[in-house]
Short mmCIF file of C-alpha atoms and ligand atoms in Angstrom, two decimals:
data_model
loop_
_atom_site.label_atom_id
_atom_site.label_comp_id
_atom_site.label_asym_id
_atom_site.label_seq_id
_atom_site.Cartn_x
_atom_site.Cartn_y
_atom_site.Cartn_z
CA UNK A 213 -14.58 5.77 27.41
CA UNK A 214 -11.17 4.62 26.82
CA UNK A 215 -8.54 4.21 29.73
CA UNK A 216 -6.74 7.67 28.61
CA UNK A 217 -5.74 10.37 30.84
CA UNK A 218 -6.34 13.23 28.15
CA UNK A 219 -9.75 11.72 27.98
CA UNK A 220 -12.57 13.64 30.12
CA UNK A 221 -16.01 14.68 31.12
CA UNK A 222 -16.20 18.38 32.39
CA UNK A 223 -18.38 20.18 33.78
CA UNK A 224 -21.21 20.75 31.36
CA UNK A 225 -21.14 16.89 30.74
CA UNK A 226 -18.93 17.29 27.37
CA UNK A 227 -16.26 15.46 26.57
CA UNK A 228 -12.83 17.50 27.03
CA UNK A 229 -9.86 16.39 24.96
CA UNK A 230 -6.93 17.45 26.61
CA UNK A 231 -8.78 19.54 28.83
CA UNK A 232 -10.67 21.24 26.03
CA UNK A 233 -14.37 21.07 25.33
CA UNK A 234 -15.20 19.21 22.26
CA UNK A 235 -18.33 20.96 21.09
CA UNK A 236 -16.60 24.07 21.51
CA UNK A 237 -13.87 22.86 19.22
CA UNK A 238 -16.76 21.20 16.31
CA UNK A 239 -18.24 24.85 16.98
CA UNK A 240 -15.05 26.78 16.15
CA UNK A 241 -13.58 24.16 13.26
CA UNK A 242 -16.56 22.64 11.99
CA UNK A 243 -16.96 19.02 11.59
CA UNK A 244 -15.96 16.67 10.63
CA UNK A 245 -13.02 17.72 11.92
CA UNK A 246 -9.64 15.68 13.40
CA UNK A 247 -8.73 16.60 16.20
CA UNK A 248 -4.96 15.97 17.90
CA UNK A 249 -3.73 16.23 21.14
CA UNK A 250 0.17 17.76 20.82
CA UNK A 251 1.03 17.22 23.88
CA UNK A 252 0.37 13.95 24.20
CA UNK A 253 2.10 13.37 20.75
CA UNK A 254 5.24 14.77 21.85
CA UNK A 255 5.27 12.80 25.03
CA UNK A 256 4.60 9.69 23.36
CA UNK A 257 7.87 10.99 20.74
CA UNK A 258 10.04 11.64 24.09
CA UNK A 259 9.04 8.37 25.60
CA UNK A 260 10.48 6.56 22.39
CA UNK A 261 13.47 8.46 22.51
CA UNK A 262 14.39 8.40 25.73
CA UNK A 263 13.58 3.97 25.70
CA UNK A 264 15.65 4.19 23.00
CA UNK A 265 18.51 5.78 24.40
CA UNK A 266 18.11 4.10 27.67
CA UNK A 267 18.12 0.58 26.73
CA UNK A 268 19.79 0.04 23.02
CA UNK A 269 23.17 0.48 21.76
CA UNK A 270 24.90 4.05 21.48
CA UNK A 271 23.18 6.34 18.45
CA UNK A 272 20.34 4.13 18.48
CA UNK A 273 16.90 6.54 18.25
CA UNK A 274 13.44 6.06 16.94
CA UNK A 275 12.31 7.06 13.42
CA UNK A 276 8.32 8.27 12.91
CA UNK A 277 7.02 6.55 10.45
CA UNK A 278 5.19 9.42 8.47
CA UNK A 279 3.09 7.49 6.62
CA UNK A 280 0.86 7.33 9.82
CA UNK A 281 -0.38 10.39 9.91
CA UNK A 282 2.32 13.21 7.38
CA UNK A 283 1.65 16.80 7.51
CA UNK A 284 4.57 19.81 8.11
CA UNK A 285 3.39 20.18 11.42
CA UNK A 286 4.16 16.55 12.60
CA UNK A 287 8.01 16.37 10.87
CA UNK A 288 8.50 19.51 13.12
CA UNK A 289 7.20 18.08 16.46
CA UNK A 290 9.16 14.94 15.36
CA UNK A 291 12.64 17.11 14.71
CA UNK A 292 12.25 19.08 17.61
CA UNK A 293 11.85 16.02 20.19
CA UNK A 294 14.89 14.32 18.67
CA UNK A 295 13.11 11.62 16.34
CA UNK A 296 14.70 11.09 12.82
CA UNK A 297 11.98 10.09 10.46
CA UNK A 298 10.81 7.48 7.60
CA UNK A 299 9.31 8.44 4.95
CA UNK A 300 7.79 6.09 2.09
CA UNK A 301 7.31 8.18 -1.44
CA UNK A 302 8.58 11.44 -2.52
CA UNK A 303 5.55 13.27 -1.16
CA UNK A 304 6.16 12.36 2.26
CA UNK A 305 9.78 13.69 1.65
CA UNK A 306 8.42 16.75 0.21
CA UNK A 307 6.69 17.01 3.19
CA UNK A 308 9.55 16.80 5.24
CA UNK A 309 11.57 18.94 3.71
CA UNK A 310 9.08 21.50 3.37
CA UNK A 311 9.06 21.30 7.49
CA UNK A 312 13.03 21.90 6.91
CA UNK A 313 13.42 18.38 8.44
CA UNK A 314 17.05 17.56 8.34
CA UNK A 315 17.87 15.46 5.68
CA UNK A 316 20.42 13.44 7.01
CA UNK A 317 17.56 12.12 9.52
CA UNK A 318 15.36 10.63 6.85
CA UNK A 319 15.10 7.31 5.66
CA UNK A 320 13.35 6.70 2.50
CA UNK A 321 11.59 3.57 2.04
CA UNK A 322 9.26 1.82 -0.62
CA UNK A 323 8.90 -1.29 -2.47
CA UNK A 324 8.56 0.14 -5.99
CA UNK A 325 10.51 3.19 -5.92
CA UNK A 326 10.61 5.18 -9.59
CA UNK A 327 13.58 6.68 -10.69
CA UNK A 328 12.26 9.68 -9.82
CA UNK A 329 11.44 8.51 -6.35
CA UNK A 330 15.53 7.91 -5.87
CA UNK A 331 16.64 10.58 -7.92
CA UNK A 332 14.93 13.20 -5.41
CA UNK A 333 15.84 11.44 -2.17
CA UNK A 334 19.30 10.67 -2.95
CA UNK A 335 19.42 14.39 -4.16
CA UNK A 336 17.72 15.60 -1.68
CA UNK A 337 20.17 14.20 0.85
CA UNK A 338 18.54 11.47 3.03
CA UNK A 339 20.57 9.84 5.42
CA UNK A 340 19.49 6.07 4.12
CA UNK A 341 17.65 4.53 1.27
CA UNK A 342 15.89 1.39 2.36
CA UNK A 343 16.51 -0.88 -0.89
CA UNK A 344 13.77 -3.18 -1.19
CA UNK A 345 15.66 -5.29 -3.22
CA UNK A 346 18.89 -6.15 -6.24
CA UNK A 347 17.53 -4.48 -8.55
CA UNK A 348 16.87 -1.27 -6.84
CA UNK A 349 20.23 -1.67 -5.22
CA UNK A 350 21.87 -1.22 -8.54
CA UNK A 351 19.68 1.96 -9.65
CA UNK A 352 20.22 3.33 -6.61
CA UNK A 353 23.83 2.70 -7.17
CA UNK A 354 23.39 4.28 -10.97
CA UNK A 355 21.45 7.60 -9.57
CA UNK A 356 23.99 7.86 -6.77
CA UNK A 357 26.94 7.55 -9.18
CA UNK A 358 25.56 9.89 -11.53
CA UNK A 359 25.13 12.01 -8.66
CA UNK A 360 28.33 12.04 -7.63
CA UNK A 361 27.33 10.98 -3.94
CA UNK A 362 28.02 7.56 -2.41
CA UNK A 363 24.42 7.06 -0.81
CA UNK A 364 24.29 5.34 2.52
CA UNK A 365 21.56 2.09 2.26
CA UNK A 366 20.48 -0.09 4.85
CA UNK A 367 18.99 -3.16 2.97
CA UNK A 368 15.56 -4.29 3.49
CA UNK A 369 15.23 -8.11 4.85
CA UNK A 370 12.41 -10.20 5.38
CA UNK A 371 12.86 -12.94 8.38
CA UNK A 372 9.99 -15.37 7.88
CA UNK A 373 8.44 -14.24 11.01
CA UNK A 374 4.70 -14.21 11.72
CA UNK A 375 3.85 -11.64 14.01
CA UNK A 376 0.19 -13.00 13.78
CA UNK A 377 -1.29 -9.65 13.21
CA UNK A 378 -4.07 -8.76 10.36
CA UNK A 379 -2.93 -9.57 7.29
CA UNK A 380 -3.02 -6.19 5.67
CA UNK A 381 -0.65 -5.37 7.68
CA UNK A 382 1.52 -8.75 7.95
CA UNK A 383 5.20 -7.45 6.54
CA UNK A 384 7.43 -10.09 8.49
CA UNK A 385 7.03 -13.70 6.38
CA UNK A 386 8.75 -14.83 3.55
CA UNK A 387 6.16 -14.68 0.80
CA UNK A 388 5.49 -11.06 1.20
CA UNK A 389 5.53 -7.81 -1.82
CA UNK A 390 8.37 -6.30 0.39
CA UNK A 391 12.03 -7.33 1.01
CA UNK A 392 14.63 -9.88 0.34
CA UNK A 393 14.11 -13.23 2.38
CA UNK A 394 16.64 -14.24 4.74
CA UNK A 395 15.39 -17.80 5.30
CA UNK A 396 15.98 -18.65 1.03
CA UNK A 397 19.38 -17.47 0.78
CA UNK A 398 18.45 -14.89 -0.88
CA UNK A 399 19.43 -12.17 1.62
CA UNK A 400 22.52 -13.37 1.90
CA UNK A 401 23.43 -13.12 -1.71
CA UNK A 402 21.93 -9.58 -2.60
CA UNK A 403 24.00 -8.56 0.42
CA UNK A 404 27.20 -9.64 -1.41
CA UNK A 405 25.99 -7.92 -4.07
CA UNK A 406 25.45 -4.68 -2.41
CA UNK A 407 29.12 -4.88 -1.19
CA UNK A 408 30.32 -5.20 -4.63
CA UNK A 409 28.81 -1.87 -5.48
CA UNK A 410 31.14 1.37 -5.64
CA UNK A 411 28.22 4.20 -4.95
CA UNK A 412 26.37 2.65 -2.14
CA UNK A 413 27.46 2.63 1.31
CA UNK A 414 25.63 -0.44 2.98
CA UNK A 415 24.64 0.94 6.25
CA UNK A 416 22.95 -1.80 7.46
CA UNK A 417 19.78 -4.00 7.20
CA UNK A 418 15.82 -2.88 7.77
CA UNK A 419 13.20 -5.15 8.90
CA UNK A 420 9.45 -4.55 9.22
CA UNK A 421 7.47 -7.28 10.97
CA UNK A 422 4.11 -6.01 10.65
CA UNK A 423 1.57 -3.43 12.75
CA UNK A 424 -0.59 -3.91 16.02
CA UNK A 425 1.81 -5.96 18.04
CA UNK A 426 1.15 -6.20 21.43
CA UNK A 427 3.97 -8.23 22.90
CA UNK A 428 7.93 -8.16 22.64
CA UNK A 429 7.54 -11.78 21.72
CA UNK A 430 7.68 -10.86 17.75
CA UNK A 431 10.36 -8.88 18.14
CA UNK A 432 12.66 -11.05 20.17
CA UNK A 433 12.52 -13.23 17.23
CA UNK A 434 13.12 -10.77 14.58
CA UNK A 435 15.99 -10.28 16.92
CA UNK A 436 16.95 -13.43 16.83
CA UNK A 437 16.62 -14.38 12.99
CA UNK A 438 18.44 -10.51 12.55
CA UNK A 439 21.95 -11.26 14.97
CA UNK A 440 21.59 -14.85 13.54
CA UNK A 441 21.80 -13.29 10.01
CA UNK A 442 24.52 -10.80 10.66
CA UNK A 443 26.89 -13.50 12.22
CA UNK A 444 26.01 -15.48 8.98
CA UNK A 445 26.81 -12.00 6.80
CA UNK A 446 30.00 -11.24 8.97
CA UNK A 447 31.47 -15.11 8.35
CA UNK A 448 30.59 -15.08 4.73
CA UNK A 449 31.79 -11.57 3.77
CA UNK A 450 33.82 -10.07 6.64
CA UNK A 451 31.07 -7.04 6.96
CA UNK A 452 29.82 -5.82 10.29
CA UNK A 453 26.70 -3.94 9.96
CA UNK A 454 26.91 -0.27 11.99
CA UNK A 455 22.64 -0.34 11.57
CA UNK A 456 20.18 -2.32 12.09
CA UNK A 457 16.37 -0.86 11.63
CA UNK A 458 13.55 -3.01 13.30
CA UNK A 459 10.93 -0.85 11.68
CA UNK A 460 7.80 0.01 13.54
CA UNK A 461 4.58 -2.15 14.56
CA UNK A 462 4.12 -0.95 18.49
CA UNK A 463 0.20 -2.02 18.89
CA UNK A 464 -2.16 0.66 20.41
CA UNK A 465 -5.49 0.05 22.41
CA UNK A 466 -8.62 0.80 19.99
CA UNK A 467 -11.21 -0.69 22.40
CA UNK A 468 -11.09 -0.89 26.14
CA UNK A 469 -10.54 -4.88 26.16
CA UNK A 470 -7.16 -4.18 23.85
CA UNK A 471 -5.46 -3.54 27.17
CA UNK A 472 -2.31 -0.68 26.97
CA UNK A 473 0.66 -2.00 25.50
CA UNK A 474 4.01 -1.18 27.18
CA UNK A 475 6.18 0.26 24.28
CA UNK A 476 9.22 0.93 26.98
CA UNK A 477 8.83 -2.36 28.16
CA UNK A 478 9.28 -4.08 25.01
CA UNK A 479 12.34 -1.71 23.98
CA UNK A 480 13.98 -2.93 27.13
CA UNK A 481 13.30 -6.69 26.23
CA UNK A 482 14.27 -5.91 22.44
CA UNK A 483 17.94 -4.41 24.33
CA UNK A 484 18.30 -6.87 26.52
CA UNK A 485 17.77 -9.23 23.56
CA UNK A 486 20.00 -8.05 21.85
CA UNK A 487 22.93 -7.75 24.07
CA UNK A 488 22.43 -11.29 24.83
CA UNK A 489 22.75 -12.33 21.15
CA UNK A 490 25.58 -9.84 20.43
CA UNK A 491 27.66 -11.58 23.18
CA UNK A 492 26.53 -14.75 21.73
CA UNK A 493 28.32 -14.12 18.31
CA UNK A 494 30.66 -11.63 19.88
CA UNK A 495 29.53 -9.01 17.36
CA UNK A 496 29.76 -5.42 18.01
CA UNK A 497 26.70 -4.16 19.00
CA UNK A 498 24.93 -1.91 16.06
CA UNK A 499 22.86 1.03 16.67
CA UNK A 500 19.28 0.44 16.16
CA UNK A 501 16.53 1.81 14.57
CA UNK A 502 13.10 1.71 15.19
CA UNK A 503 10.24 3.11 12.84
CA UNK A 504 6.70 3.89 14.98
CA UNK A 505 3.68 5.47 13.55
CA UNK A 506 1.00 4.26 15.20
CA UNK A 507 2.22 3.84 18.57
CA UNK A 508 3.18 8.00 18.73
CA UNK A 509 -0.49 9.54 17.02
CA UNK A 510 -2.86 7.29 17.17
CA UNK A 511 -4.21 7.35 20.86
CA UNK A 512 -3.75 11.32 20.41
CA UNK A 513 -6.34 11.82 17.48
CA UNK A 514 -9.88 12.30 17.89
CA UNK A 515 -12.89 12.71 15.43
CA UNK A 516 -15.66 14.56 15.63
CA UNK A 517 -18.98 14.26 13.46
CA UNK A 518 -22.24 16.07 13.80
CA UNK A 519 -24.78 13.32 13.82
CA UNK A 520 -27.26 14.56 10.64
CA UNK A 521 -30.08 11.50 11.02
CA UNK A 522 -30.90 8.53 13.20
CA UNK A 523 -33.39 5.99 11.90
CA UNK A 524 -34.01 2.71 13.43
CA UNK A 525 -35.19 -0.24 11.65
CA UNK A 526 -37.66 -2.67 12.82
CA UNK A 527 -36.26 -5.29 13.74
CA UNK A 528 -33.09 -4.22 12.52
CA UNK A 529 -30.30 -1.70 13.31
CA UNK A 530 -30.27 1.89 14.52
CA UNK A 531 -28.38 3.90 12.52
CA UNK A 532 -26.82 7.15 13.30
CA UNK A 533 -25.48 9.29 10.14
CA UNK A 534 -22.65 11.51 10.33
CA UNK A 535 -21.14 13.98 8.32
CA UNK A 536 -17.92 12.23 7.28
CA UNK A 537 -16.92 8.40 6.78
CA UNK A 538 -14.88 6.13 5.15
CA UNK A 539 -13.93 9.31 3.14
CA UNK A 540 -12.01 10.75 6.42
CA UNK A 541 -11.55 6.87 8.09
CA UNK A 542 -11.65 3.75 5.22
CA UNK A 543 -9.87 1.36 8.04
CA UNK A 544 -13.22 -0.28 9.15
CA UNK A 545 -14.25 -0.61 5.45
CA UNK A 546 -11.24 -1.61 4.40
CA UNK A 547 -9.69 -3.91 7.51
CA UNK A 548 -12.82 -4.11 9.44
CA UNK A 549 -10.96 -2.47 12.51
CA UNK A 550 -13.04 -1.55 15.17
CA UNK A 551 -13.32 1.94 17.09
CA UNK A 552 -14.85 2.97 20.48
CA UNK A 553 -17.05 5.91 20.15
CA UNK A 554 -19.17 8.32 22.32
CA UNK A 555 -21.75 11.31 22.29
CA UNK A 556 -19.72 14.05 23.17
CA UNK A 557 -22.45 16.18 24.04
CA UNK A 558 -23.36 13.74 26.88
CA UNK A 559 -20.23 11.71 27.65
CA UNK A 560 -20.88 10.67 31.25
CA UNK A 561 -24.17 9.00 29.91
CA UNK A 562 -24.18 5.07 30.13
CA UNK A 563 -23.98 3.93 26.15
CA UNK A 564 -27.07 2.27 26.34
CA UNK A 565 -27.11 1.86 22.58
CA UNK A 566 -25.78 -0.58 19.66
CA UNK A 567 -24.97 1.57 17.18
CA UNK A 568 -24.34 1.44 13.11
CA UNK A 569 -22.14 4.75 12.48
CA UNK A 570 -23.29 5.25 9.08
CA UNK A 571 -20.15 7.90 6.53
CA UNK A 572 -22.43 9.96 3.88
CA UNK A 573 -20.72 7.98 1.23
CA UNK A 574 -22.87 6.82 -1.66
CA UNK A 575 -22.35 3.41 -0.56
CA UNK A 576 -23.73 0.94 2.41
CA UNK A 577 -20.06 -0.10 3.13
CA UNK A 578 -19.55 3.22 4.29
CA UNK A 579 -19.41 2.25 8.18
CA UNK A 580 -17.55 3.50 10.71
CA UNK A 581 -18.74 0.88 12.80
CA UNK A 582 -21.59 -2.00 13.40
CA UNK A 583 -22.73 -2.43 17.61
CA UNK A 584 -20.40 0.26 18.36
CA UNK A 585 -21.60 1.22 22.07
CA UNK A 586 -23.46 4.36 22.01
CA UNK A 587 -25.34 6.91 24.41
CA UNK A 588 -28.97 7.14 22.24
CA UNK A 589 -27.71 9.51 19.28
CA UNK A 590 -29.56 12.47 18.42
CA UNK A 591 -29.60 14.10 15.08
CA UNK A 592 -27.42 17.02 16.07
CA UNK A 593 -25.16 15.28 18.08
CA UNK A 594 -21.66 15.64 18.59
CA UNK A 595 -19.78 11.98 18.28
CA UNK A 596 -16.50 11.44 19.40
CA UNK A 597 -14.11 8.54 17.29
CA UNK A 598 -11.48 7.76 19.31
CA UNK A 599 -7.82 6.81 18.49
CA UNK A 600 -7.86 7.96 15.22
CA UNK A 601 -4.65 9.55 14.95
CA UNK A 602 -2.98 7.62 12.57
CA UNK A 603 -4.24 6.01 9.16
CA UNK A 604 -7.06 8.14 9.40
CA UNK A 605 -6.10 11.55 7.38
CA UNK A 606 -2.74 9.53 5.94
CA UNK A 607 -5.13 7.27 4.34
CA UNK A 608 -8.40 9.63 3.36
CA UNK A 609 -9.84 10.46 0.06
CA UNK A 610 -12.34 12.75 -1.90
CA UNK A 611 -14.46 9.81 -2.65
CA UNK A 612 -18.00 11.39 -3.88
CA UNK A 613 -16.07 14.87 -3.70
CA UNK A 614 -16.32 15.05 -0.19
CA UNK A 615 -13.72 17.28 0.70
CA UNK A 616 -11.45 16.15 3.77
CA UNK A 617 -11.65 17.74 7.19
CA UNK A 618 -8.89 19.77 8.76
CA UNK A 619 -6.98 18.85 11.94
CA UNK A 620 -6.78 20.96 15.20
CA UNK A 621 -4.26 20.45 16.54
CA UNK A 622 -4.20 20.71 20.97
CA UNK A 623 -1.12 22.39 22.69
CA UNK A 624 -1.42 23.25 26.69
CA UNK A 625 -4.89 23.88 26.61
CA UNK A 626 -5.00 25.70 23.08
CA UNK A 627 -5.92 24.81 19.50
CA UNK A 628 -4.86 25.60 16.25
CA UNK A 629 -4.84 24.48 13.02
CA UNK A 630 -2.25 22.45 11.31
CA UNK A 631 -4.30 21.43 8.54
CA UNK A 632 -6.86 23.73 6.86
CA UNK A 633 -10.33 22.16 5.83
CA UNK A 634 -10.25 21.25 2.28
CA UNK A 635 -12.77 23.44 0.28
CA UNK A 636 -14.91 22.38 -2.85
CA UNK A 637 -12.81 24.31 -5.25
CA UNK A 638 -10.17 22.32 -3.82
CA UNK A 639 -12.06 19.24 -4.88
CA UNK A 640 -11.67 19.78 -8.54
CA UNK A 641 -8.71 21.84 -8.56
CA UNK A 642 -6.85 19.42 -11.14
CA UNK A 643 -9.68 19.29 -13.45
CA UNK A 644 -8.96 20.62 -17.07
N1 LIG B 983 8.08 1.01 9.16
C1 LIG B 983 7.69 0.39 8.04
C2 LIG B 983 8.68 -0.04 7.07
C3 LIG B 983 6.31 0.19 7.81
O1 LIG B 983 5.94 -0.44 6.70
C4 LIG B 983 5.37 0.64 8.75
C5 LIG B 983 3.93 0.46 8.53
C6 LIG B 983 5.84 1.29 9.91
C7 LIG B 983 7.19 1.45 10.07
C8 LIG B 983 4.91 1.84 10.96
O2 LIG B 983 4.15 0.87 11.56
P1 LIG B 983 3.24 1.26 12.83
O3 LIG B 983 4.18 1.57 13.96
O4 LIG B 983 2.43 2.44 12.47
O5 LIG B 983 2.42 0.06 13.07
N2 LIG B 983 -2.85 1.27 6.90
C9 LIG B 983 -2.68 0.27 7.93
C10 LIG B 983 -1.27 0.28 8.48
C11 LIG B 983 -0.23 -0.02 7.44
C12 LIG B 983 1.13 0.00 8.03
C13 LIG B 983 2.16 -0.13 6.98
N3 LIG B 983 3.49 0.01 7.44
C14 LIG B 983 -3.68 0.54 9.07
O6 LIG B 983 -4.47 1.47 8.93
O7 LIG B 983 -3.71 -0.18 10.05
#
C-alpha cells in the first residue's frame, strides 16, 4: 500500500479509506465507483494556501486548476478554503459558476479560445483572462470593448525551460502549442502590444512549466527566466507587472518508489527565490499565483472495481477483468502512467501476484495496468486504484457506451455523493 495516512486495513481485513470500509462503500454506490477523501482534499487546499501566504509576496494565493478533477462540489471546497481557481473552457466556468464561485477569483485559460469562449468569461466576470497569445489579445480587447469592461489579462509566456517531465505534459519549452516565447523576442514584443491596447488591463504574465515535478529545481528557473524577463519588460516599456502566475505542476507519488514530494518546501524555495531576484533588479515584488490540480486531488481519489473474471495464460499473463477501464482512467492507455493497486477485500495480504488489470473496453489497450502487484484476484473481488483523484473523471468518456461512475465523496467518516452515476439513458441522451 501506498505511504498515506488515510490509507488502512481494519478490522475485517478491508481496506478503509479515510476510516471507511471500502466494500461497504462498492456495496452502497456500486462500482465502478470514484471514491474521494474530502478531508484530505481540503487539507491539501489549506496547506497551499497557507505556503502561499507564508512564504510569497502579499495577495499571493493558489489557484485549483479545475481541469484536474471539475465538478460543483470541488469549486465549493476550493471557495470555501480560500483558493481562487483556473479554469480552461467555458464548461469548467459553467461549472464554477454554477457552484456560485466568485467570479473575480477565476482565471480563464486556453490556447484556442472561441469567441464564445471570451465572450462568456469576460461577461461572466473573471478576474483574468490568460491570453495565449497577439491575436487573442486583440479579440479579447474587441469582446471587452464591446462589452464595455476593461478586462484584466495576465499574458501567457513560455520560458524555454525543460522541466524533464513526460512529454504530454511538457508546457515549459519554446516549441510548444501554448504561449508566447520569451527566449525569441517574441514575448517581449506582444507585451508592447498588449500595453498599446485600451480594453485590456495587463495584469501580469502566466507561466506553465509542465506536470509531475518533483523538485523546486524547475521552478527556480522559471523564476529566474520570469524576474529576468520582467526587468527586461520594465527597461523596455516602463511596466511593472502586479502578477505573476507560475501555473501548477506539483508532482504526486503514484507508486511507493515516487517518494512524497514536499509542495511547502518548494513554495518556500520558489519565495526565497524570488526575493533574491527581486532585490537583484530592485523590482517590486508581485503577488504570485500558483495553479495546482494534481498536487490537491489526486492522492485523495480512490477507485474501486468489482473484479468480473481472472484467466491466466500459459505461459503468459494473468489477467484480472474489472468493471470499468480506460473509459473511467485512459492515463495508462494514453501516457502509460503507472498505478499501485490492491484487493480491497484482503488488503493486509502480501501481493503475491503480477497482475494485467484488464477495462471491459472492446479493445486490448484497455489496461489499467501490466505487473501491477496484486494479492491473487478473485472474480468478485473488490480492487482498489489508488491516487486517482485527478485526470481520472476530468478526462473519462462513454467509449462503447459505458456510462461513467459516480464519485463519493468522504467527509469525517461519512459519504455522499457529489456526482451521481451516469445511467444508460444518459448515454444517448443527445441522440436525435
Ligand atoms: N495550470 C495550467 C496552465 C495547466 O496547463 C495545468 C495542467 C495546471 C495548471 C495543473 O497542473 P497539475 O498541478 O495538475 O500538474 N492529463 C494529464 C495532465 C495534463 C495537465 C495539463 N495542464 C495527466 O493525466 O497527467
Amino acid at each position: 500500500m501506498l505511504n498515506q495516512q488515510n490509507l488502512t486495513v481494519n478490522a475485517a481485513g478491508h481496506l478503509a479509506i479515510a476510516g471507511v470500509d471500502a466494500l461497504e462503500l462498492a456495496g452502497r454506490y456500486g462500482t465502478p465507483l470514484y471514491v474521494l477523501d474530502e478531508d484530505m482534499v481540503r487539507a491539501r487546499m489549506a496547506l497551499y494556501v497557507r505556503a502561499m501566504k507564508e512564504h510569497l509576496p502579499a495577495g499571493s494565493r493558489p489557484c485549483y486548476a479545475s481541469k484536474a478533477l471539475c465538478c460543483k462540489a470541488l469549486c465549493r471546497m476550493a471557495q470555501e478554503e480560500g483558493m481562487g481557481l483556473d479554469v480552461v473552457s467555458s464548461g469548467e466556468l459553467y461549472t464554477a459558476l454554477a457552484a456560485d464561485f466568485p467570479p473575480e477569483d477565476i482565471c480563464f485559460h486556453g490556447n484556442a479560445k472561441t469567441e464564445e469562449d471570451i465572450h462568456y468569461a469576460v461577461s461572466g466576470g473573471v478576474g483574468f483572462i490568460a491570453a495565449d497569445g497577439e491575436e487573442e489579445l486583440e479579440r479579447i480587447d474587441r469582446i471587452a470593448g464591446a462589452l464595455g469592461v476593461k478586462q484584466k489579462v495576465l499574458l501567457r509566456v513560455t520560458p524555454g525551460i525543460d522541466p524533464h517531465t513526460f512529454a504530454a505534459v511538457n508546457t515549459g519549452v519554446v516549441d510548444v502549442k501554448f504561449g508566447v516565447p520569451i527566449p525569441t523576442g517574441q514575448a517581449l514584443a506582444v507585451t508592447e502590444r498588449a500595453l498599446g491596447l485600451q480594453n485590456i488591463c495587463l495584469a501580469g504574465f502566466h507561466c506553465h512549466i509542465g506536470s509531475q515535478i518533483f523538485e523546486p529545481g524547475p521552478f527556480l528557473l522559471e523564476v529566474d527566466v520570469l524576474t529576468a524577463f520582467l526587468a527586461e519588460v520594465r527597461e523596455r516599456t516602463g511596466y511593472t507587472a502586479p502578477v505573476l502566475n507560475l501555473g501548477g505542476g506539483f508532482a504526486v507519488a503514484y507508486e511507493e518508489a515516487d517518494g512524497v514530494p514536499d509542495c511547502a518546501g518548494m513554495i518556500a524555495a520558489i519565495g526565497e527565490r524570488l526575493t533574491q531576484r527581486c532585490g537583484e533588479y530592485t523590482y517590486p515584488a508581485p503577488a504570485v499565483l500558483m495553479e495546482p490540480g494534481r498536487g490537491i486531488v489526486a492522492a485523495a481519489g480512490v477507485t474501486l472495481y468489482t473484479v468480473q473474471n481472472v484467466k491466466t495464460v500459459p505461459g503468459g499473463r494473468c489477467y484480472a477483468a474489472v468493471d470499468g477501464g480506460m473509459g473511467d482512467n485512459p492515463r495508462y492507455a494514453l501516457y502509460g502512467s503507472r498505478y499501485t493497486a490492491l484487493v480491497a477485500d484482503r488488503a493486509a495480504e502480501e501481493k503475491t501476484h503480477a497482475v494485467t488489470l484488464a477495462g471491459r473496453c472492446c479493445e486490448s489497450g484497455d489496461l489499467i495496468g501490466e505487473g501491477v502487484p496484486l494479492q491473487e484476484p478473485h472474480t468478485g473481488d473488490t480492487v482498489a486504484v489508488l491516487v486517482t483523484g485527478a485526470y481520472n473523471y476530468s478526462m473519462a468518456s462513454n467509449y462503447n457506451r459505458v456510462p461513467r461512475p459516480p464519485i463519493a465523496a468522504l467527509r469525517g467518516g461519512e459519504s455522499r455523493l457529489i456526482v451521481r452515476r451516469e445511467t444508460l439513458r444518459d448515454v444517448a441522451m443527445f441522440d436525435l
